[in-house]
Amino acid sequence: MYNVELLSDRIARTSLQRRRNKEAERQERIFNDKVRTIGVDKEALDMQVKEKKEREAAEKDKQNAQDADVLHNSKVACLLHSRQVKEKHAMEKAIVSYRHQCQPPWSQREFDLNDPDRCRKTDLGDAEMMLPGLVGEDPDSKSRKQRQREQLREWLLQQQSEQAAERHQRKVEEQRYDQSRVEMDNKALQLQSLDTEKRKAAVIATKEYNLAKIETKRRHCQVEERNDEGNREDTMNHLLTGVDAEPTLSVVGVPGLCPSSDMRAPPESQQQIIQFQKYQIEEKKKMELEKKQEEQQHDRIRLDSARTALLMERQQARLNKQLRRHLDSTNVKLAETHKQQKPDIERGCIDDSFFSKFNTCSR
């Protein structure tokens, strides 16, 4: 037979061995005199210090990377600003050179007003461009101002006409709005009046229908009462006379015969009625007596149940008290026994078994 080891057994043995190794390491660490004298877990503290240093180093590296990025961006911004300044200076220099090359200065074409020979020095083209009169004087200023005043007047008149047209249009729209509001209000009043009339008509019709139904029901009740009275009279006549309805009908139906008008009951039928009434009275008394006896029986059962429940509660209370006393006495005995078996540490009566309980496990 081959010893076949199951996978579950191998896993269980491996986990058990791992727990034993961890427990041995823990005992070595805890039962070590140096570590126990220090009073703290030095390895855990070293691990925390190491993690804190690593975290600080990571934060420092991150801050250095951010500072490097800021410095790089500042350098790039400075280079771009210097490039823009250089381009601006080059553009201004190019504009100045272009003006010097392509645009002659106006000082060469100006002349002195106090020079008496300025007319001879003036070119024909410049003389044709100069306006008559003094230099800088506009001879058409009056006509131009007049045209401006006329144009301004036309603009003002146009604005006034436009404002008047807008006011008129606004007034017309307000009148239309007011008229539509009045029409809508009138229509709403008409609809409300029609709705009120319809409701009144519906209420009146409902009232009339209810009254007619009540009257019909009242008539029907009257007819039923009359029929009931007739039935009661027929029953009484039947009880008093002792004659069935069919012979009466047959007698009434025979021509030439009329029943007797004497409706008094014979002595036998009256005696029967009295006996029947006495029988009913006795039956009623018997039923009342049975009902009273049944209620008394229920009351007796209820009282017996309540008395039994009270007795059971008292018995249970007595049992609980006895059990409590027994439990207290048992606890006292156990305390005395435990006190006798417990070593007297205060007096110094300690044996070797007391010290054998320590350092048995790391937990």
Coordinates of C-alpha atoms in Angstrom, one line a residue:
M1 CA 0.0 0.0 0.0
Y2 CA 1.3 3.4 -1.0
N3 CA 0.9 6.3 1.4
V4 CA -0.9 8.9 -0.8
E5 CA -1.0 12.4 0.7
L6 CA -3.9 14.5 -0.1
L7 CA -3.6 18.1 -1.2
S8 CA -5.7 19.4 1.7
D9 CA -3.5 17.6 4.2
R10 CA -0.4 19.1 2.7
I11 CA -1.9 22.6 2.7
A12 CA -3.0 22.1 6.3
R13 CA 0.5 20.9 7.3
T14 CA 2.1 23.8 5.5
S15 CA -0.2 26.4 7.2
L16 CA 0.4 24.8 10.6
Q17 CA 4.2 24.9 10.1
R18 CA 4.0 28.6 9.0
R19 CA 2.0 29.5 12.1
R20 CA 4.5 27.7 14.3
N21 CA 7.3 29.6 12.7
K22 CA 5.6 32.9 13.2
E23 CA 4.8 32.0 16.8
A24 CA 8.5 31.1 17.4
E25 CA 9.7 34.4 15.9
R26 CA 7.2 36.3 18.0
Q27 CA 8.3 34.5 21.2
E28 CA 11.9 35.3 20.4
R29 CA 11.1 38.9 19.8
I30 CA 8.8 39.3 22.9
F31 CA 10.8 37.2 25.4
N32 CA 14.0 39.0 24.4
D33 CA 15.4 40.8 27.5
K34 CA 16.7 43.8 25.6
V35 CA 13.5 44.3 23.6
R36 CA 11.4 43.8 26.8
T37 CA 13.5 46.3 28.7
I38 CA 13.0 48.9 25.9
G39 CA 9.2 48.4 26.2
V40 CA 8.3 49.1 22.5
D41 CA 8.5 47.2 19.2
K42 CA 11.8 48.6 17.8
E43 CA 11.3 47.0 14.4
A44 CA 7.9 48.7 13.9
L45 CA 9.4 52.0 15.0
D46 CA 12.3 51.6 12.5
M47 CA 9.8 50.7 9.8
Q48 CA 7.8 53.8 10.5
V49 CA 10.9 56.0 10.5
K50 CA 12.0 54.5 7.2
E51 CA 8.5 55.1 5.7
K52 CA 8.6 58.7 6.9
K53 CA 12.0 59.3 5.4
E54 CA 10.9 57.7 2.0
R55 CA 7.8 59.9 2.1
E56 CA 9.9 63.1 2.8
A57 CA 12.3 62.1 0.0
A58 CA 9.5 61.6 -2.5
E59 CA 8.0 65.0 -1.5
K60 CA 11.4 66.7 -1.9
D61 CA 11.8 65.1 -5.3
K62 CA 8.4 66.3 -6.3
Q63 CA 9.1 69.9 -5.1
N64 CA 12.5 69.9 -7.0
A65 CA 10.7 68.8 -10.1
Q66 CA 8.2 71.6 -9.7
D67 CA 10.9 74.1 -9.1
A68 CA 12.8 72.9 -12.2
D69 CA 9.6 73.3 -14.3
V70 CA 9.0 76.8 -13.0
L71 CA 12.6 77.8 -13.7
H72 CA 12.4 76.4 -17.2
N73 CA 9.1 78.2 -17.9
S74 CA 10.7 81.5 -16.6
K75 CA 13.6 81.1 -18.9
V76 CA 11.4 80.4 -21.9
A77 CA 9.3 83.5 -21.1
C78 CA 12.4 85.7 -20.8
L79 CA 13.6 84.4 -24.2
L80 CA 10.3 85.1 -25.8
H81 CA 10.1 88.6 -24.4
S82 CA 13.6 89.4 -25.6
R83 CA 12.7 88.1 -29.0
Q84 CA 9.6 90.2 -29.2
V85 CA 11.6 93.3 -28.1
K86 CA 14.2 92.6 -30.8
E87 CA 11.5 92.2 -33.5
K88 CA 9.8 95.4 -32.4
H89 CA 13.1 97.3 -32.6
A90 CA 13.9 95.9 -36.0
M91 CA 10.4 96.8 -37.3
E92 CA 10.8 100.4 -36.0
K93 CA 14.2 100.7 -37.6
A94 CA 12.9 99.4 -40.9
I95 CA 10.0 101.9 -40.8
V96 CA 12.5 104.8 -40.2
S97 CA 14.7 103.7 -43.0
Y98 CA 11.8 103.4 -45.4
R99 CA 10.7 106.9 -44.5
H100 CA 14.2 108.3 -45.1
Q101 CA 14.5 106.5 -48.4
C102 CA 11.0 106.8 -49.9
Q103 CA 9.4 109.9 -48.3
P104 CA 11.3 113.3 -48.6
P105 CA 11.1 115.6 -45.6
W106 CA 8.5 118.4 -45.6
S107 CA 11.1 120.9 -44.4
Q108 CA 12.6 121.0 -47.9
R109 CA 9.3 122.1 -49.4
E110 CA 8.4 124.7 -46.7
F111 CA 9.2 128.3 -47.2
D112 CA 9.5 131.3 -45.0
L113 CA 6.5 133.6 -44.8
N114 CA 8.7 136.6 -44.2
D115 CA 10.7 136.0 -47.3
P116 CA 9.6 138.6 -50.0
D117 CA 10.7 136.3 -52.8
R118 CA 8.5 133.4 -51.7
C119 CA 6.3 133.8 -54.8
R120 CA 9.2 133.4 -57.2
K121 CA 10.5 130.5 -55.2
T122 CA 7.2 128.7 -55.3
D123 CA 6.7 126.0 -57.9
L124 CA 3.9 126.1 -60.5
G125 CA 2.4 122.8 -59.2
D126 CA 2.4 124.1 -55.6
A127 CA 0.9 127.4 -56.7
E128 CA -1.9 125.5 -58.5
M129 CA -2.6 123.4 -55.3
M130 CA -2.8 126.5 -53.0
L131 CA -6.3 128.0 -52.3
P132 CA -7.0 131.7 -52.9
G133 CA -6.8 133.9 -49.9
L134 CA -4.7 133.4 -46.9
V135 CA -2.9 130.2 -46.3
G136 CA -5.1 127.8 -44.3
E137 CA -8.4 129.8 -45.0
D138 CA -11.5 128.0 -46.2
P139 CA -13.5 130.3 -48.5
D140 CA -16.6 127.9 -48.6
S141 CA -16.9 127.7 -44.8
K142 CA -20.1 129.8 -44.7
S143 CA -21.9 127.7 -47.4
R144 CA -20.7 124.5 -45.8
K145 CA -22.0 125.6 -42.4
Q146 CA -25.3 126.6 -44.0
R147 CA -25.6 123.2 -45.6
Q148 CA -24.8 121.5 -42.3
R149 CA -27.5 123.6 -40.5
E150 CA -30.0 122.6 -43.1
Q151 CA -29.0 119.0 -42.9
L152 CA -29.3 119.1 -39.1
R153 CA -32.7 120.7 -39.4
E154 CA -33.8 117.9 -41.8
W155 CA -32.5 115.3 -39.4
L156 CA -34.4 116.8 -36.5
L157 CA -37.6 117.0 -38.5
Q158 CA -37.2 113.4 -39.6
Q159 CA -36.6 112.3 -36.0
Q160 CA -39.6 114.2 -34.8
S161 CA -41.8 112.6 -37.5
E162 CA -40.5 109.2 -36.6
Q163 CA -41.2 109.7 -32.9
A164 CA -44.7 111.0 -33.6
A165 CA -45.3 107.9 -35.8
E166 CA -44.0 105.6 -33.0
R167 CA -46.3 107.3 -30.5
H168 CA -49.3 107.0 -32.7
Q169 CA -48.5 103.3 -33.4
R170 CA -48.1 102.7 -29.7
K171 CA -51.3 104.4 -28.9
V172 CA -53.1 102.4 -31.6
E173 CA -51.7 99.1 -30.2
E174 CA -52.7 100.1 -26.7
Q175 CA -56.3 100.8 -27.9
R176 CA -56.4 97.4 -29.6
Y177 CA -55.1 95.7 -26.5
D178 CA -57.7 97.4 -24.3
Q179 CA -60.4 96.5 -26.8
S180 CA -59.3 92.9 -26.9
R181 CA -59.2 92.8 -23.1
V182 CA -62.7 94.2 -22.9
E183 CA -64.0 91.7 -25.4
M184 CA -62.3 88.8 -23.5
D185 CA -63.8 90.0 -20.2
N186 CA -67.3 90.2 -21.8
K187 CA -66.9 86.7 -23.2
A188 CA -65.7 85.4 -19.9
L189 CA -68.7 86.9 -18.2
Q190 CA -71.1 85.4 -20.7
L191 CA -69.5 82.0 -20.3
Q192 CA -69.7 82.3 -16.5
S193 CA -73.3 83.3 -16.7
L194 CA -74.1 80.3 -19.0
D195 CA -72.2 78.0 -16.6
T196 CA -74.1 79.4 -13.6
E197 CA -77.4 78.8 -15.4
K198 CA -76.4 75.3 -16.4
R199 CA -75.5 74.5 -12.8
K200 CA -78.8 76.0 -11.5
A201 CA -80.7 73.9 -14.0
A202 CA -78.8 70.8 -13.0
V203 CA -79.4 71.5 -9.3
I204 CA -83.2 72.0 -9.9
A205 CA -83.4 68.9 -12.1
T206 CA -81.6 66.9 -9.4
K207 CA -83.9 68.3 -6.7
E208 CA -87.0 67.5 -8.7
Y209 CA -85.8 64.0 -9.4
N210 CA -85.0 63.4 -5.7
L211 CA -88.4 64.7 -4.7
A212 CA -90.1 62.5 -7.3
K213 CA -88.2 59.5 -6.1
I214 CA -89.0 60.2 -2.5
E215 CA -92.7 60.6 -3.3
T216 CA -92.6 57.3 -5.3
K217 CA -90.9 55.6 -2.4
R218 CA -93.4 57.0 0.1
R219 CA -96.3 55.8 -2.0
H220 CA -94.8 52.4 -2.3
C221 CA -94.4 52.3 1.5
Q222 CA -98.0 53.3 1.9
V223 CA -99.1 50.6 -0.4
E224 CA -96.9 48.0 1.4
E225 CA -98.3 49.2 4.8
R226 CA -101.9 48.8 3.4
N227 CA -101.1 45.4 2.2
D228 CA -99.5 44.5 5.5
E229 CA -102.6 45.8 7.4
G230 CA -104.8 43.8 5.1
N231 CA -102.7 40.7 5.6
R232 CA -102.8 41.2 9.4
E233 CA -106.6 41.6 9.3
D234 CA -107.0 38.5 7.2
T235 CA -104.8 36.6 9.7
M236 CA -106.7 37.8 12.7
N237 CA -110.0 37.0 11.0
H238 CA -108.6 33.5 10.2
L239 CA -107.5 33.0 13.8
L240 CA -110.8 34.3 15.2
T241 CA -113.1 32.5 12.8
G242 CA -111.0 29.4 12.3
V243 CA -112.2 29.3 8.6
D244 CA -109.7 28.9 5.8
A245 CA -109.4 31.4 2.9
E246 CA -110.4 29.0 0.2
P247 CA -113.9 28.2 1.6
T248 CA -114.4 31.9 2.1
L249 CA -113.6 32.6 -1.5
S250 CA -115.8 29.8 -2.6
V251 CA -118.7 31.1 -0.4
V252 CA -118.1 34.7 -1.7
G253 CA -118.0 33.4 -5.2
V254 CA -121.3 31.6 -5.0
P255 CA -124.1 33.9 -6.2
G256 CA -127.1 34.5 -3.9
L257 CA -125.1 33.7 -0.8
C258 CA -123.6 36.2 1.7
P259 CA -121.4 35.3 4.7
S260 CA -122.5 36.1 8.2
S261 CA -121.7 39.5 9.5
D262 CA -121.0 38.2 13.0
M263 CA -117.2 38.3 13.4
R264 CA -117.0 37.1 17.0
A265 CA -114.8 34.2 17.7
P266 CA -116.3 31.0 19.0
P267 CA -115.3 29.9 22.5
E268 CA -113.1 27.0 21.3
S269 CA -110.9 29.3 19.1
Q270 CA -110.6 32.0 21.9
Q271 CA -109.4 29.3 24.3
Q272 CA -106.9 28.1 21.8
I273 CA -105.5 31.6 21.4
I274 CA -105.2 32.0 25.2
Q275 CA -103.3 28.7 25.4
F276 CA -101.0 29.7 22.5
Q277 CA -100.2 33.0 24.2
K278 CA -99.4 31.2 27.5
Y279 CA -97.2 28.7 25.6
Q280 CA -95.3 31.7 24.1
I281 CA -94.8 33.3 27.5
E282 CA -93.5 30.1 29.0
E283 CA -91.1 29.6 26.0
K284 CA -89.8 33.1 26.5
K285 CA -89.3 32.6 30.2
K286 CA -87.5 29.3 29.5
M287 CA -85.2 31.0 27.0
E288 CA -84.4 33.8 29.4
L289 CA -83.6 31.3 32.1
E290 CA -81.3 29.3 29.9
K291 CA -79.5 32.5 28.8
K292 CA -79.1 33.5 32.4
Q293 CA -77.8 30.1 33.4
E294 CA -75.3 30.2 30.4
E295 CA -74.0 33.6 31.5
Q296 CA -73.6 32.3 35.1
Q297 CA -71.7 29.3 33.8
H298 CA -69.4 31.7 31.8
D299 CA -68.8 33.8 34.8
R300 CA -67.9 30.8 36.9
I301 CA -65.5 29.5 34.3
R302 CA -63.9 33.0 34.1
L303 CA -63.5 33.2 37.8
D304 CA -62.0 29.7 38.0
S305 CA -59.5 30.5 35.3
A306 CA -58.5 33.7 37.0
R307 CA -58.1 31.9 40.4
T308 CA -56.0 29.2 38.7
A309 CA -53.8 31.7 37.0
L310 CA -53.2 33.5 40.3
L311 CA -52.3 30.3 42.1
M312 CA -49.9 29.3 39.3
E313 CA -48.2 32.7 39.5
R314 CA -47.8 32.4 43.2
Q315 CA -46.4 28.9 42.8
Q316 CA -44.0 30.1 40.2
A317 CA -42.8 33.0 42.4
R318 CA -42.2 30.5 45.2
L319 CA -40.2 28.3 42.9
N320 CA -38.1 31.2 41.6
K321 CA -37.4 32.3 45.2
Q322 CA -36.3 28.8 46.1
L323 CA -34.1 28.5 43.0
R324 CA -32.5 31.9 43.8
R325 CA -31.7 30.8 47.4
H326 CA -30.3 27.6 46.1
L327 CA -28.1 29.4 43.6
D328 CA -26.9 31.9 46.2
S329 CA -25.9 29.1 48.6
T330 CA -24.1 27.3 45.7
N331 CA -22.2 30.5 44.8
V332 CA -21.2 31.0 48.4
K333 CA -19.9 27.4 48.6
L334 CA -18.0 27.8 45.4
A335 CA -16.5 31.0 46.6
E336 CA -15.3 29.4 49.8
T337 CA -13.8 26.5 47.9
H338 CA -12.1 28.8 45.4
K339 CA -10.7 30.9 48.2
Q340 CA -9.4 27.8 49.9
Q341 CA -7.7 26.5 46.7
K342 CA -6.3 30.0 45.7
P343 CA -2.7 30.6 46.9
D344 CA -2.3 33.2 49.5
I345 CA -0.1 35.7 47.7
E346 CA -0.3 38.4 50.3
R347 CA 1.2 36.1 53.0
G348 CA 3.8 34.6 50.6
C349 CA 2.4 31.1 50.3
I350 CA 3.3 30.7 46.6
D351 CA 4.5 27.4 45.1
D352 CA 6.2 26.4 41.8
S353 CA 2.9 25.9 40.0
F354 CA 2.2 29.6 40.2
F355 CA 5.4 30.5 38.2
S356 CA 4.8 27.7 35.7
K357 CA 1.8 29.6 34.3
F358 CA 3.9 32.4 32.9
N359 CA 5.7 32.5 29.5
T360 CA 3.7 29.6 28.1
C361 CA 2.5 31.6 25.0
S362 CA 3.2 34.9 23.3
R363 CA -0.4 35.9 23.3

